[in-house]
Amino acid sequence: ATSVAEAQPARVLMIDELPLSVRQSLPAMTVSLHAWSATPASRIVSINNRILHEGDAPAAGVTLEEITPDGMIMTFRGYRFRHGVR
């Protein structure tokens, strides 16, 4: 049997909900392009002048988990957080 913790992904935090030490160690990321599509393969963002897709790493230790209509969901040091673009 799968436990509830394994069945549900970790809660997505707002970036300001991350512990201060995590926010301070988060690499600088400048978003210059955000293009969401209903087709996941067509979603792209440009972070630090690099075109990225879901699953890519925009910075050391950071994974771009999902591109959403209003931003991105990323993971860093075991935390899932939302990085908005609006």
mmCIF file of N, CA and C in Angstrom:
data_model
loop_
_atom_site.group_PDB
_atom_site.id
_atom_site.type_symbol
_atom_site.label_atom_id
_atom_site.label_comp_id
_atom_site.label_asym_id
_atom_site.label_seq_id
_atom_site.Cartn_x
_atom_site.Cartn_y
_atom_site.Cartn_z
ATOM 1 N N ALA A 1 0.850 -1.189 0.000
ATOM 2 C CA ALA A 1 0.000 0.000 0.000
ATOM 3 C C ALA A 1 0.887 1.241 0.000
ATOM 4 N N THR A 2 0.473 2.250 -0.747
ATOM 5 C CA THR A 2 1.208 3.504 -0.827
ATOM 6 C C THR A 2 0.720 4.434 0.270
ATOM 7 N N SER A 3 1.654 5.049 0.978
ATOM 8 C CA SER A 3 1.257 5.981 2.029
ATOM 9 C C SER A 3 0.762 7.274 1.396
ATOM 10 N N VAL A 4 0.042 8.073 2.181
ATOM 11 C CA VAL A 4 -0.489 9.338 1.691
ATOM 12 C C VAL A 4 0.660 10.258 1.288
ATOM 13 N N ALA A 5 1.752 10.278 2.052
ATOM 14 C CA ALA A 5 2.892 11.137 1.741
ATOM 15 C C ALA A 5 3.504 10.771 0.391
ATOM 16 N N GLU A 6 3.553 9.498 0.065
ATOM 17 C CA GLU A 6 4.122 9.083 -1.207
ATOM 18 C C GLU A 6 3.168 9.359 -2.363
ATOM 19 N N ALA A 7 1.879 9.337 -2.103
ATOM 20 C CA ALA A 7 0.888 9.506 -3.158
ATOM 21 C C ALA A 7 0.710 10.969 -3.560
ATOM 22 N N GLN A 8 1.011 11.907 -2.662
ATOM 23 C CA GLN A 8 0.814 13.321 -2.948
ATOM 24 C C GLN A 8 2.166 14.020 -3.052
ATOM 25 N N PRO A 9 2.348 14.829 -4.097
ATOM 26 C CA PRO A 9 3.605 15.565 -4.203
ATOM 27 C C PRO A 9 3.711 16.601 -3.090
ATOM 28 N N ALA A 10 4.922 17.034 -2.799
ATOM 29 C CA ALA A 10 5.126 18.043 -1.763
ATOM 30 C C ALA A 10 4.370 19.314 -2.121
ATOM 31 N N ARG A 11 3.875 19.998 -1.111
ATOM 32 C CA ARG A 11 3.136 21.242 -1.316
ATOM 33 C C ARG A 11 4.033 22.270 -2.001
ATOM 34 N N VAL A 12 3.457 23.018 -2.905
ATOM 35 C CA VAL A 12 4.203 24.065 -3.606
ATOM 36 C C VAL A 12 4.114 25.340 -2.784
ATOM 37 N N LEU A 13 5.265 25.844 -2.365
ATOM 38 C CA LEU A 13 5.331 27.059 -1.559
ATOM 39 C C LEU A 13 5.466 28.287 -2.449
ATOM 40 N N MET A 14 5.061 29.416 -1.939
ATOM 41 C CA MET A 14 5.373 30.672 -2.602
ATOM 42 C C MET A 14 6.847 30.948 -2.266
ATOM 43 N N ILE A 15 7.538 31.659 -3.123
ATOM 44 C CA ILE A 15 8.972 31.859 -2.907
ATOM 45 C C ILE A 15 9.254 32.526 -1.561
ATOM 46 N N ASP A 16 8.357 33.418 -1.110
ATOM 47 C CA ASP A 16 8.579 34.087 0.177
ATOM 48 C C ASP A 16 8.258 33.196 1.378
ATOM 49 N N GLU A 17 7.709 31.998 1.130
ATOM 50 C CA GLU A 17 7.461 31.039 2.208
ATOM 51 C C GLU A 17 8.673 30.138 2.460
ATOM 52 N N LEU A 18 9.648 30.164 1.549
ATOM 53 C CA LEU A 18 10.849 29.351 1.747
ATOM 54 C C LEU A 18 11.598 29.853 2.968
ATOM 55 N N PRO A 19 12.275 28.957 3.698
ATOM 56 C CA PRO A 19 13.087 29.417 4.826
ATOM 57 C C PRO A 19 14.114 30.450 4.337
ATOM 58 N N LEU A 20 14.404 31.419 5.175
ATOM 59 C CA LEU A 20 15.320 32.495 4.809
ATOM 60 C C LEU A 20 16.651 31.962 4.290
ATOM 61 N N SER A 21 17.196 30.943 4.950
ATOM 62 C CA SER A 21 18.492 30.402 4.522
ATOM 63 C C SER A 21 18.421 29.821 3.112
ATOM 64 N N VAL A 22 17.273 29.233 2.759
ATOM 65 C CA VAL A 22 17.088 28.673 1.416
ATOM 66 C C VAL A 22 16.966 29.803 0.401
ATOM 67 N N ARG A 23 16.170 30.828 0.721
ATOM 68 C CA ARG A 23 16.024 31.980 -0.194
ATOM 69 C C ARG A 23 17.359 32.660 -0.440
ATOM 70 N N GLN A 24 18.172 32.793 0.608
ATOM 71 C CA GLN A 24 19.459 33.465 0.470
ATOM 72 C C GLN A 24 20.449 32.663 -0.371
ATOM 73 N N SER A 25 20.314 31.340 -0.391
ATOM 74 C CA SER A 25 21.239 30.502 -1.162
ATOM 75 C C SER A 25 20.722 30.161 -2.553
ATOM 76 N N LEU A 26 19.491 30.591 -2.865
ATOM 77 C CA LEU A 26 18.919 30.354 -4.185
ATOM 78 C C LEU A 26 19.713 31.165 -5.213
ATOM 79 N N PRO A 27 20.203 30.520 -6.280
ATOM 80 C CA PRO A 27 20.960 31.262 -7.287
ATOM 81 C C PRO A 27 20.098 32.354 -7.942
ATOM 82 N N ALA A 28 20.749 33.425 -8.375
ATOM 83 C CA ALA A 28 20.036 34.511 -9.060
ATOM 84 C C ALA A 28 19.496 33.996 -10.389
ATOM 85 N N MET A 29 18.232 34.294 -10.654
ATOM 86 C CA MET A 29 17.610 33.856 -11.901
ATOM 87 C C MET A 29 16.794 35.014 -12.473
ATOM 88 N N THR A 30 17.131 35.425 -13.681
ATOM 89 C CA THR A 30 16.413 36.493 -14.363
ATOM 90 C C THR A 30 15.603 35.885 -15.497
ATOM 91 N N VAL A 31 14.284 36.041 -15.422
ATOM 92 C CA VAL A 31 13.377 35.496 -16.431
ATOM 93 C C VAL A 31 13.139 36.575 -17.486
ATOM 94 N N SER A 32 13.459 36.264 -18.743
ATOM 95 C CA SER A 32 13.246 37.232 -19.820
ATOM 96 C C SER A 32 12.196 36.774 -20.827
ATOM 97 N N LEU A 33 11.767 35.516 -20.737
ATOM 98 C CA LEU A 33 10.741 34.991 -21.631
ATOM 99 C C LEU A 33 9.966 33.914 -20.893
ATOM 100 N N HIS A 34 8.648 33.941 -21.067
ATOM 101 C CA HIS A 34 7.782 32.922 -20.480
ATOM 102 C C HIS A 34 6.699 32.633 -21.494
ATOM 103 N N ALA A 35 6.650 31.406 -22.015
ATOM 104 C CA ALA A 35 5.637 31.039 -23.004
ATOM 105 C C ALA A 35 4.976 29.731 -22.581
ATOM 106 N N TRP A 36 3.729 29.842 -22.122
ATOM 107 C CA TRP A 36 2.972 28.669 -21.699
ATOM 108 C C TRP A 36 2.107 28.202 -22.854
ATOM 109 N N SER A 37 1.925 26.895 -22.952
ATOM 110 C CA SER A 37 1.064 26.284 -23.963
ATOM 111 C C SER A 37 0.333 25.120 -23.311
ATOM 112 N N ALA A 38 -0.841 24.802 -23.838
ATOM 113 C CA ALA A 38 -1.562 23.621 -23.365
ATOM 114 C C ALA A 38 -0.796 22.349 -23.707
ATOM 115 N N THR A 39 0.111 22.437 -24.663
ATOM 116 C CA THR A 39 0.960 21.311 -25.053
ATOM 117 C C THR A 39 2.278 21.422 -24.283
ATOM 118 N N PRO A 40 2.530 20.535 -23.315
ATOM 119 C CA PRO A 40 3.736 20.650 -22.491
ATOM 120 C C PRO A 40 5.043 20.780 -23.280
ATOM 121 N N ALA A 41 5.185 20.088 -24.387
ATOM 122 C CA ALA A 41 6.429 20.147 -25.163
ATOM 123 C C ALA A 41 6.666 21.529 -25.771
ATOM 124 N N SER A 42 5.625 22.350 -25.860
ATOM 125 C CA SER A 42 5.748 23.683 -26.447
ATOM 126 C C SER A 42 6.021 24.778 -25.414
ATOM 127 N N ARG A 43 6.036 24.449 -24.151
ATOM 128 C CA ARG A 43 6.272 25.431 -23.094
ATOM 129 C C ARG A 43 7.762 25.750 -23.005
ATOM 130 N N ILE A 44 8.087 27.041 -22.953
ATOM 131 C CA ILE A 44 9.491 27.438 -22.807
ATOM 132 C C ILE A 44 9.599 28.664 -21.906
ATOM 133 N N VAL A 45 10.763 28.807 -21.323
ATOM 134 C CA VAL A 45 11.125 30.024 -20.596
ATOM 135 C C VAL A 45 12.577 30.336 -20.933
ATOM 136 N N SER A 46 12.934 31.595 -20.761
ATOM 137 C CA SER A 46 14.341 31.984 -20.864
ATOM 138 C C SER A 46 14.737 32.521 -19.505
ATOM 139 N N ILE A 47 15.704 31.847 -18.901
ATOM 140 C CA ILE A 47 16.222 32.255 -17.591
ATOM 141 C C ILE A 47 17.725 32.420 -17.742
ATOM 142 N N ASN A 48 18.218 33.579 -17.321
ATOM 143 C CA ASN A 48 19.653 33.891 -17.444
ATOM 144 C C ASN A 48 20.136 33.678 -18.883
ATOM 145 N N ASN A 49 19.319 34.118 -19.835
ATOM 146 C CA ASN A 49 19.639 34.062 -21.268
ATOM 147 C C ASN A 49 19.780 32.645 -21.818
ATOM 148 N N ARG A 50 19.099 31.684 -21.192
ATOM 149 C CA ARG A 50 19.091 30.304 -21.685
ATOM 150 C C ARG A 50 17.646 29.872 -21.897
ATOM 151 N N ILE A 51 17.350 29.312 -23.073
ATOM 152 C CA ILE A 51 16.016 28.778 -23.352
ATOM 153 C C ILE A 51 15.904 27.423 -22.651
ATOM 154 N N LEU A 52 14.836 27.264 -21.856
ATOM 155 C CA LEU A 52 14.667 26.062 -21.044
ATOM 156 C C LEU A 52 13.278 25.467 -21.220
ATOM 157 N N HIS A 53 13.200 24.171 -20.980
ATOM 158 C CA HIS A 53 11.944 23.419 -21.016
ATOM 159 C C HIS A 53 11.748 22.762 -19.654
ATOM 160 N N GLU A 54 10.567 22.228 -19.413
ATOM 161 C CA GLU A 54 10.294 21.526 -18.159
ATOM 162 C C GLU A 54 11.309 20.395 -17.982
ATOM 163 N N GLY A 55 11.868 20.300 -16.793
ATOM 164 C CA GLY A 55 12.863 19.280 -16.490
ATOM 165 C C GLY A 55 14.289 19.784 -16.567
ATOM 166 N N ASP A 56 14.503 20.959 -17.175
ATOM 167 C CA ASP A 56 15.848 21.524 -17.290
ATOM 168 C C ASP A 56 16.281 22.174 -15.979
ATOM 169 N N ALA A 57 17.577 22.489 -15.894
ATOM 170 C CA ALA A 57 18.142 23.136 -14.709
ATOM 171 C C ALA A 57 18.537 24.573 -15.053
ATOM 172 N N PRO A 58 17.775 25.563 -14.576
ATOM 173 C CA PRO A 58 18.109 26.950 -14.874
ATOM 174 C C PRO A 58 19.331 27.471 -14.129
ATOM 175 N N ALA A 59 19.698 26.816 -13.030
ATOM 176 C CA ALA A 59 20.857 27.204 -12.226
ATOM 177 C C ALA A 59 21.291 25.984 -11.418
ATOM 178 N N ALA A 60 22.484 26.044 -10.870
ATOM 179 C CA ALA A 60 23.019 24.920 -10.101
ATOM 180 C C ALA A 60 22.078 24.543 -8.958
ATOM 181 N N GLY A 61 21.639 23.288 -8.935
ATOM 182 C CA GLY A 61 20.791 22.780 -7.870
ATOM 183 C C GLY A 61 19.310 23.076 -8.027
ATOM 184 N N VAL A 62 18.927 23.788 -9.079
ATOM 185 C CA VAL A 62 17.534 24.174 -9.306
ATOM 186 C C VAL A 62 16.991 23.384 -10.496
ATOM 187 N N THR A 63 15.782 22.826 -10.352
ATOM 188 C CA THR A 63 15.124 22.128 -11.451
ATOM 189 C C THR A 63 13.834 22.855 -11.798
ATOM 190 N N LEU A 64 13.639 23.099 -13.083
ATOM 191 C CA LEU A 64 12.401 23.679 -13.584
ATOM 192 C C LEU A 64 11.419 22.526 -13.748
ATOM 193 N N GLU A 65 10.543 22.373 -12.780
ATOM 194 C CA GLU A 65 9.634 21.237 -12.745
ATOM 195 C C GLU A 65 8.467 21.403 -13.718
ATOM 196 N N GLU A 66 7.863 22.590 -13.718
ATOM 197 C CA GLU A 66 6.684 22.820 -14.555
ATOM 198 C C GLU A 66 6.584 24.289 -14.930
ATOM 199 N N ILE A 67 6.186 24.558 -16.169
ATOM 200 C CA ILE A 67 5.887 25.914 -16.621
ATOM 201 C C ILE A 67 4.375 26.051 -16.564
ATOM 202 N N THR A 68 3.896 27.016 -15.780
ATOM 203 C CA THR A 68 2.466 27.217 -15.572
ATOM 204 C C THR A 68 2.021 28.478 -16.314
ATOM 205 N N PRO A 69 0.706 28.703 -16.437
ATOM 206 C CA PRO A 69 0.245 29.902 -17.140
ATOM 207 C C PRO A 69 0.762 31.216 -16.546
ATOM 208 N N ASP A 70 1.020 31.234 -15.238
ATOM 209 C CA ASP A 70 1.457 32.479 -14.598
ATOM 210 C C ASP A 70 2.860 32.419 -13.994
ATOM 211 N N GLY A 71 3.640 31.410 -14.362
ATOM 212 C CA GLY A 71 4.997 31.326 -13.823
ATOM 213 C C GLY A 71 5.581 29.943 -13.977
ATOM 214 N N MET A 72 6.314 29.519 -12.959
ATOM 215 C CA MET A 72 6.985 28.228 -12.984
ATOM 216 C C MET A 72 6.958 27.598 -11.608
ATOM 217 N N ILE A 73 7.045 26.282 -11.581
ATOM 218 C CA ILE A 73 7.248 25.557 -10.329
ATOM 219 C C ILE A 73 8.651 24.977 -10.419
ATOM 220 N N MET A 74 9.461 25.259 -9.400
ATOM 221 C CA MET A 74 10.846 24.807 -9.369
ATOM 222 C C MET A 74 11.112 24.028 -8.095
ATOM 223 N N THR A 75 12.188 23.263 -8.105
ATOM 224 C CA THR A 75 12.637 22.586 -6.898
ATOM 225 C C THR A 75 14.066 23.022 -6.599
ATOM 226 N N PHE A 76 14.353 23.147 -5.303
ATOM 227 C CA PHE A 76 15.688 23.525 -4.832
ATOM 228 C C PHE A 76 15.829 23.022 -3.411
ATOM 229 N N ARG A 77 16.848 22.241 -3.169
ATOM 230 C CA ARG A 77 17.126 21.691 -1.830
ATOM 231 C C ARG A 77 15.916 21.010 -1.201
ATOM 232 N N GLY A 78 15.169 20.276 -2.007
ATOM 233 C CA GLY A 78 14.024 19.529 -1.507
ATOM 234 C C GLY A 78 12.751 20.330 -1.359
ATOM 235 N N TYR A 79 12.775 21.606 -1.677
ATOM 236 C CA TYR A 79 11.587 22.462 -1.595
ATOM 237 C C TYR A 79 11.026 22.671 -2.997
ATOM 238 N N ARG A 80 9.697 22.601 -3.119
ATOM 239 C CA ARG A 80 9.003 22.964 -4.368
ATOM 240 C C ARG A 80 8.446 24.355 -4.140
ATOM 241 N N PHE A 81 8.721 25.268 -5.106
ATOM 242 C CA PHE A 81 8.238 26.626 -4.935
ATOM 243 C C PHE A 81 7.799 27.213 -6.260
ATOM 244 N N ARG A 82 6.931 28.205 -6.164
ATOM 245 C CA ARG A 82 6.383 28.892 -7.320
ATOM 246 C C ARG A 82 7.181 30.159 -7.570
ATOM 247 N N HIS A 83 7.586 30.359 -8.811
ATOM 248 C CA HIS A 83 8.278 31.580 -9.232
ATOM 249 C C HIS A 83 7.357 32.229 -10.249
ATOM 250 N N GLY A 84 6.678 33.295 -9.853
ATOM 251 C CA GLY A 84 5.714 33.941 -10.732
ATOM 252 C C GLY A 84 6.376 34.868 -11.734
ATOM 253 N N VAL A 85 5.646 35.167 -12.806
ATOM 254 C CA VAL A 85 6.151 36.107 -13.800
ATOM 255 C C VAL A 85 5.222 37.301 -13.974
ATOM 256 N N ARG A 86 4.155 37.375 -13.189
ATOM 257 C CA ARG A 86 3.222 38.498 -13.285
ATOM 258 C C ARG A 86 3.177 39.259 -11.990
#
